[in-house]
mmCIF file of C-alpha atoms in Angstrom:
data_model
loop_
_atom_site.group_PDB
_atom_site.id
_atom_site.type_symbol
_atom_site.label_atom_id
_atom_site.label_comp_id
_atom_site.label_asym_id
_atom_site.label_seq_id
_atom_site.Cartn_x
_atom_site.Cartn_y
_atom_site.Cartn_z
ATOM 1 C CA UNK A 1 -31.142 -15.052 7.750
ATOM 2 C CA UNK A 2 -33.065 -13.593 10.904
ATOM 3 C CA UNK A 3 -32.214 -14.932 14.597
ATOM 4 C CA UNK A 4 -34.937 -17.339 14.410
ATOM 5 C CA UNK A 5 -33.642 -19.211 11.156
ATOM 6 C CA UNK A 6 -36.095 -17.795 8.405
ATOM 7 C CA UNK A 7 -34.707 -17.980 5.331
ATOM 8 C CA UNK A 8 -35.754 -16.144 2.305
ATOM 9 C CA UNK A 9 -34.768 -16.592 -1.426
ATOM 10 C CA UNK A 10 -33.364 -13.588 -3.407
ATOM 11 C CA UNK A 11 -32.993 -14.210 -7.373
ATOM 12 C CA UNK A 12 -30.714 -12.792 -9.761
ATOM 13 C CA UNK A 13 -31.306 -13.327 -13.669
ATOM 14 C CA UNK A 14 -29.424 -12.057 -16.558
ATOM 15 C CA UNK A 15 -26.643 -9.584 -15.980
ATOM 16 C CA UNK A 16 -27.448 -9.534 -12.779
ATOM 17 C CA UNK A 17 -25.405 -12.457 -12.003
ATOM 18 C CA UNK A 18 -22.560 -10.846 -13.888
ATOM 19 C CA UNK A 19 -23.170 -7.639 -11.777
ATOM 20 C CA UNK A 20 -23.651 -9.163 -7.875
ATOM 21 C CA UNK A 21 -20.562 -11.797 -8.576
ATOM 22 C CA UNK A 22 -18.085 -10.202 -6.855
ATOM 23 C CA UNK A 23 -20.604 -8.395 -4.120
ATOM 24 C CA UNK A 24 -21.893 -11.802 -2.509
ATOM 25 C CA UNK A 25 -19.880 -14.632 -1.149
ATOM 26 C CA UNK A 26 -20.858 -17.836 -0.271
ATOM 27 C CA UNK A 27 -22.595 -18.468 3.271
ATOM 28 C CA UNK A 28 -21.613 -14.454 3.924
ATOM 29 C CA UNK A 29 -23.120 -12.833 5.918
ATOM 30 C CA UNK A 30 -24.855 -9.104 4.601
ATOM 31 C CA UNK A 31 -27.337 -6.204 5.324
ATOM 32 C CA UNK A 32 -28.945 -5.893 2.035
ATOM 33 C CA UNK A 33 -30.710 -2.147 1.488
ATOM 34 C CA UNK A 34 -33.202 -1.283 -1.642
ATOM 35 C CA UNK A 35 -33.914 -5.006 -2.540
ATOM 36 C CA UNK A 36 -37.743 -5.625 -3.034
ATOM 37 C CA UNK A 37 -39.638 -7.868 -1.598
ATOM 38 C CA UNK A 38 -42.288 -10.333 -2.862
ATOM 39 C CA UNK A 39 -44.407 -12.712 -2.451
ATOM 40 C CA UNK A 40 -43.454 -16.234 -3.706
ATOM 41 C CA UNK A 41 -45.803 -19.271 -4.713
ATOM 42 C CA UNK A 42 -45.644 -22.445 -2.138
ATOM 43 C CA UNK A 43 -43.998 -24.739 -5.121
ATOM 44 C CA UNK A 44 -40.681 -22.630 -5.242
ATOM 45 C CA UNK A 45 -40.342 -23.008 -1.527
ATOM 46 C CA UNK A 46 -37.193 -25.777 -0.493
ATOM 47 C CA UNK A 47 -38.469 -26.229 2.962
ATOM 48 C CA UNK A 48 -41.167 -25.317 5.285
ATOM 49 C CA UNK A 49 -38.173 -22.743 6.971
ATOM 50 C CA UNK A 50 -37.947 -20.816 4.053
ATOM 51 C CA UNK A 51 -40.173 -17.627 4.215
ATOM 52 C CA UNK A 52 -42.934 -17.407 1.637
ATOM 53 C CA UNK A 53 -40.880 -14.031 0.358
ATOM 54 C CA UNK A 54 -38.477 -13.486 -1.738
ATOM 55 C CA UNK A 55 -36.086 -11.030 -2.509
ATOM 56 C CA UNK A 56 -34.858 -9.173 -6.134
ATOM 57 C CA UNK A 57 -32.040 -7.292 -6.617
ATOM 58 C CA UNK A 58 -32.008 -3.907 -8.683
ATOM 59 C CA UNK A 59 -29.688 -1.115 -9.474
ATOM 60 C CA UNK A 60 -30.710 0.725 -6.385
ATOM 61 C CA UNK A 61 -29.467 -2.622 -4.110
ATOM 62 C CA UNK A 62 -26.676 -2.381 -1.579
ATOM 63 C CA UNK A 63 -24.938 -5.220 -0.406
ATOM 64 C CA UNK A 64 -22.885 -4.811 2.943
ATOM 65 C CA UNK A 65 -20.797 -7.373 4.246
ATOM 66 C CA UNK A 66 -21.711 -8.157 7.677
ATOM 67 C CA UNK A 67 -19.772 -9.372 10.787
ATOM 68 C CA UNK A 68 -21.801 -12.211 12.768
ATOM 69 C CA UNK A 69 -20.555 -10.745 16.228
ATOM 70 C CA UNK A 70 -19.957 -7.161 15.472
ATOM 71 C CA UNK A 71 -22.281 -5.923 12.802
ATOM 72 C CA UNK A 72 -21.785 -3.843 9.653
ATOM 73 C CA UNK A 73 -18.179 -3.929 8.597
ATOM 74 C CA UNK A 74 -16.320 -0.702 9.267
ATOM 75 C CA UNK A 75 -14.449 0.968 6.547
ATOM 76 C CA UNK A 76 -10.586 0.437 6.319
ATOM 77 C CA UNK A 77 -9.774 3.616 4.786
ATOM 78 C CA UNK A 78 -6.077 3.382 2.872
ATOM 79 C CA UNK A 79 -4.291 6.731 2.240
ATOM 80 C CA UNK A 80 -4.417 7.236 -1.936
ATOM 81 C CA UNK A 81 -0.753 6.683 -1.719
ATOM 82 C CA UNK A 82 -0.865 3.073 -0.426
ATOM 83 C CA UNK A 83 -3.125 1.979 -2.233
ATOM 84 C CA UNK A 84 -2.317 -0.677 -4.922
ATOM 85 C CA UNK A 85 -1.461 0.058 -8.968
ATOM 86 C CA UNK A 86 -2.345 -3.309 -9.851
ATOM 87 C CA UNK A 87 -4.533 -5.920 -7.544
ATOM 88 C CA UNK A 88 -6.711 -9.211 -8.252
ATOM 89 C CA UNK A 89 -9.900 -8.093 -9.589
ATOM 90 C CA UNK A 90 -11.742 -8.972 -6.847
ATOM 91 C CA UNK A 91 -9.734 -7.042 -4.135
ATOM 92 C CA UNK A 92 -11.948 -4.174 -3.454
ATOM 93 C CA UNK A 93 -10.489 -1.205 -1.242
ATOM 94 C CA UNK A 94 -11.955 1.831 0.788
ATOM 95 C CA UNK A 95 -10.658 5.457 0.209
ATOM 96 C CA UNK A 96 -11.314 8.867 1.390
ATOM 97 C CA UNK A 97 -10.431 12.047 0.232
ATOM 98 C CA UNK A 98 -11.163 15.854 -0.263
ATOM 99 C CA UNK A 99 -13.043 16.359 -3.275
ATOM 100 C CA UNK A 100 -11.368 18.411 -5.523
ATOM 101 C CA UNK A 101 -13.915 17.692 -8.773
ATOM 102 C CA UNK A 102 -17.264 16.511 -9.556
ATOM 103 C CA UNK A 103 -18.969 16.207 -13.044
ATOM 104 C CA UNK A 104 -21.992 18.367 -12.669
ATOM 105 C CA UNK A 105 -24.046 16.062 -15.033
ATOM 106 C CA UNK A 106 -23.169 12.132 -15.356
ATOM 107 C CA UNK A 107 -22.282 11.251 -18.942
ATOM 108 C CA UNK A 108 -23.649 7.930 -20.469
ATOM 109 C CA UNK A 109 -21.687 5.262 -21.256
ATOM 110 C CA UNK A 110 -23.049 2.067 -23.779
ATOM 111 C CA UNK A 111 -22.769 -1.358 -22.181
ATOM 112 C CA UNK A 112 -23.961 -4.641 -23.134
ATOM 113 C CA UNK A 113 -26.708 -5.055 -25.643
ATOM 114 C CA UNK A 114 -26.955 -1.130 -26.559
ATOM 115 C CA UNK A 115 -28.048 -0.353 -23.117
ATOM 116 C CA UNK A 116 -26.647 2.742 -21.689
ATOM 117 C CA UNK A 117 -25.504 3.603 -18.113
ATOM 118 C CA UNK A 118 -24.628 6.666 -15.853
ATOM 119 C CA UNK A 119 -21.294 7.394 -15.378
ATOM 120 C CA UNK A 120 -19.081 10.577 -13.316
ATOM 121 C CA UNK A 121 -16.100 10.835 -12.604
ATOM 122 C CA UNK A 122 -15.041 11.986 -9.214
ATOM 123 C CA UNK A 123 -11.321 13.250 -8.284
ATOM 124 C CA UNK A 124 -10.267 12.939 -4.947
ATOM 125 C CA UNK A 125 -7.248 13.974 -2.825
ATOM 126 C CA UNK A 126 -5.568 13.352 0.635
ATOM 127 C CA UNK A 127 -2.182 14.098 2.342
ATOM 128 C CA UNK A 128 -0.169 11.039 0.695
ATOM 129 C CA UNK A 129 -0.236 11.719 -2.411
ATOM 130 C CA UNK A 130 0.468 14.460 -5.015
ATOM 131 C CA UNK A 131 -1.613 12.888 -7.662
ATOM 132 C CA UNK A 132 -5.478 12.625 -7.337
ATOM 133 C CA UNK A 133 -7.479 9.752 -7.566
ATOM 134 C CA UNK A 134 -10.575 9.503 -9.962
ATOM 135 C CA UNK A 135 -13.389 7.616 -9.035
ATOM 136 C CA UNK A 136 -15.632 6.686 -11.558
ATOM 137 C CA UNK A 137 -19.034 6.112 -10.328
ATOM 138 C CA UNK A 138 -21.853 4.153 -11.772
ATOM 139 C CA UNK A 139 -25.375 4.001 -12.164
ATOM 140 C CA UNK A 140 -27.240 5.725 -9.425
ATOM 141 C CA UNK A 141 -24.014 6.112 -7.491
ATOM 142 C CA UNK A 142 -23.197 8.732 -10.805
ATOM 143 C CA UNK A 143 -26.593 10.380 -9.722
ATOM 144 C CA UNK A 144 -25.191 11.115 -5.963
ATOM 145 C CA UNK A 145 -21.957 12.363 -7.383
ATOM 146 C CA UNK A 146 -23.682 14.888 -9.296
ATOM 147 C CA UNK A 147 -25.933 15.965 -6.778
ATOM 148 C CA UNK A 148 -24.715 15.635 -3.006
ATOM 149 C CA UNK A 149 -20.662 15.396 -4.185
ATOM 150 C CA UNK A 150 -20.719 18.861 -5.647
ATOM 151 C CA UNK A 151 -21.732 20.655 -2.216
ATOM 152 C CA UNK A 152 -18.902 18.721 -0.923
ATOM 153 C CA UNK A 153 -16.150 19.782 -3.275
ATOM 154 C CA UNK A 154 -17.291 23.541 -2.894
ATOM 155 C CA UNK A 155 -16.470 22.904 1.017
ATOM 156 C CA UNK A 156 -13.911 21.027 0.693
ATOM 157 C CA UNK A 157 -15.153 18.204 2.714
ATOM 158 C CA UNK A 158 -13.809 14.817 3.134
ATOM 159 C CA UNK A 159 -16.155 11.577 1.731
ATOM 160 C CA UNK A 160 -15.653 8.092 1.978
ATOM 161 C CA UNK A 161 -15.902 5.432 -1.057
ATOM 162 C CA UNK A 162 -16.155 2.038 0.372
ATOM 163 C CA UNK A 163 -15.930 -1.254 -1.680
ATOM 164 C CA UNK A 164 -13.875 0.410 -5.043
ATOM 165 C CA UNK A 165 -11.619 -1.738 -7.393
ATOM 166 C CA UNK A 166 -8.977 -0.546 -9.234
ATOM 167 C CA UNK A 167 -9.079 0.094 -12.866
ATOM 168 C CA UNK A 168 -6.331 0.788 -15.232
ATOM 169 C CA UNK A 169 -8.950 2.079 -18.551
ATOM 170 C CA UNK A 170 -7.720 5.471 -18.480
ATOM 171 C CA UNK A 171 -4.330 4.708 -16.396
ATOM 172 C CA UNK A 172 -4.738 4.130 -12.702
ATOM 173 C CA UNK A 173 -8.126 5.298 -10.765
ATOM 174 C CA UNK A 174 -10.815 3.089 -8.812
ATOM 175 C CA UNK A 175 -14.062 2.365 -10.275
ATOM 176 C CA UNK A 176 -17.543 1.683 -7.691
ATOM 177 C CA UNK A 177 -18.962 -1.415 -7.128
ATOM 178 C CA UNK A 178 -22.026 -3.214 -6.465
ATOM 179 C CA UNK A 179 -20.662 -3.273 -2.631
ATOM 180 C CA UNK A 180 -19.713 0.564 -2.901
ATOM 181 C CA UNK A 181 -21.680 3.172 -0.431
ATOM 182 C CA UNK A 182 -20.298 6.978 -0.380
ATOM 183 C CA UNK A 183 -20.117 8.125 2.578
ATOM 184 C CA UNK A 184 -20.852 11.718 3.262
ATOM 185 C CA UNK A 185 -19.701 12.229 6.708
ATOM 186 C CA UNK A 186 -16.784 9.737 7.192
ATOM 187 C CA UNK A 187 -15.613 9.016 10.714
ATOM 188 C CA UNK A 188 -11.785 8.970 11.234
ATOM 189 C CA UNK A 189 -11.559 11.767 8.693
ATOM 190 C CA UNK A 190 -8.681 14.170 10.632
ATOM 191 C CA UNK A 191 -5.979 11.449 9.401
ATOM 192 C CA UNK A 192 -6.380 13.601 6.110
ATOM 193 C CA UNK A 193 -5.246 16.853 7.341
#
């Protein structure tokens, strides 16, 4: 919703729903990156507000939560050590670490109706903990983690996951989201040292 009260439509259909669930709240506010736009016939409009555009959502989308007064929300980066083994599956949590490992090529993983998916795993590390985290990272976030992610475990740079749930399927890591952005240059990242 702009600051003059447009409003435009987005539509999920078919997994999609499945996939946004837990990335969109009701009357939230988000920035919304990589959606496409497009034109929409008169009939489908509500009301004469409504903008004749609407919106689709695809793997590339990101969907940031947004603060009405403040703007993007900020990362609240949790040590690996604090965070939770167990949560409610919609509790989503923001982490950085060194990386320590990177799967040079994303492996592919069958979902769903024999479709197949992009998948690397990513191990992190930070001062509170003496076991790594793996992140397993999805889609075109796998694609980043081969590419960009390697340079930074040869330097042993810090990177931010925002947005991550926890996942027990091969004991405790943190999976990516819909909601998740990497973040190459994290701010805040001398806590680590």
């Amino acid at each position: 919703m702009s600051t003059q009260g447009n409003r435009m439509r987005g539509a999920l259909f078919g997994d999609q729903l499945r996939n946004f669930k837990d990335a969109i709240v009701y009357n939230g506010t988000y920035e919304i990156t990589n959606g496409t736009i497009k034109p929409m016939e008169d009939r489908w409009r509500k009301n004469p507000a409504e903008l004749s555009y609407q919106m689709g959502f695809g793997k590339n989308t990101i969907i940031q939560p947004m603060d009405t007064e403040t703007g993007p929300v900020l990362p609240n980066y949790l040590a690996i050590g604090q965070l939770p083994r167990s949560s409610d599956p919609s509790e989503k949590f923001d982490v950085m670490g060194i990386v320590l490992f990177v799967e040079e090529k994303p492996s592919q993983a069958l979902i769903g109706q024999a479709r197949t998916i992009n998948v690397a795993e990513v191990v992190l590390m930070d001062h509170s903990s003496q076991q790594p985290l793996t992140v397993s990272t999805w889609d075109d976030l796998a694609n980043l983690a081969s590419e960009a992610l390697l340079v930074k475990a040869q330097s042993l740079e810090p990177v931010g996951f925002t947005a991550l749930k926890v996942s027990t399927h091969k004991g405790f890591s943190m999976t990516t989201t819909m909601s998740t952005e990497v973040i190459l240059s994290p701010t805040g990242s001398e806590w680590l040292l």
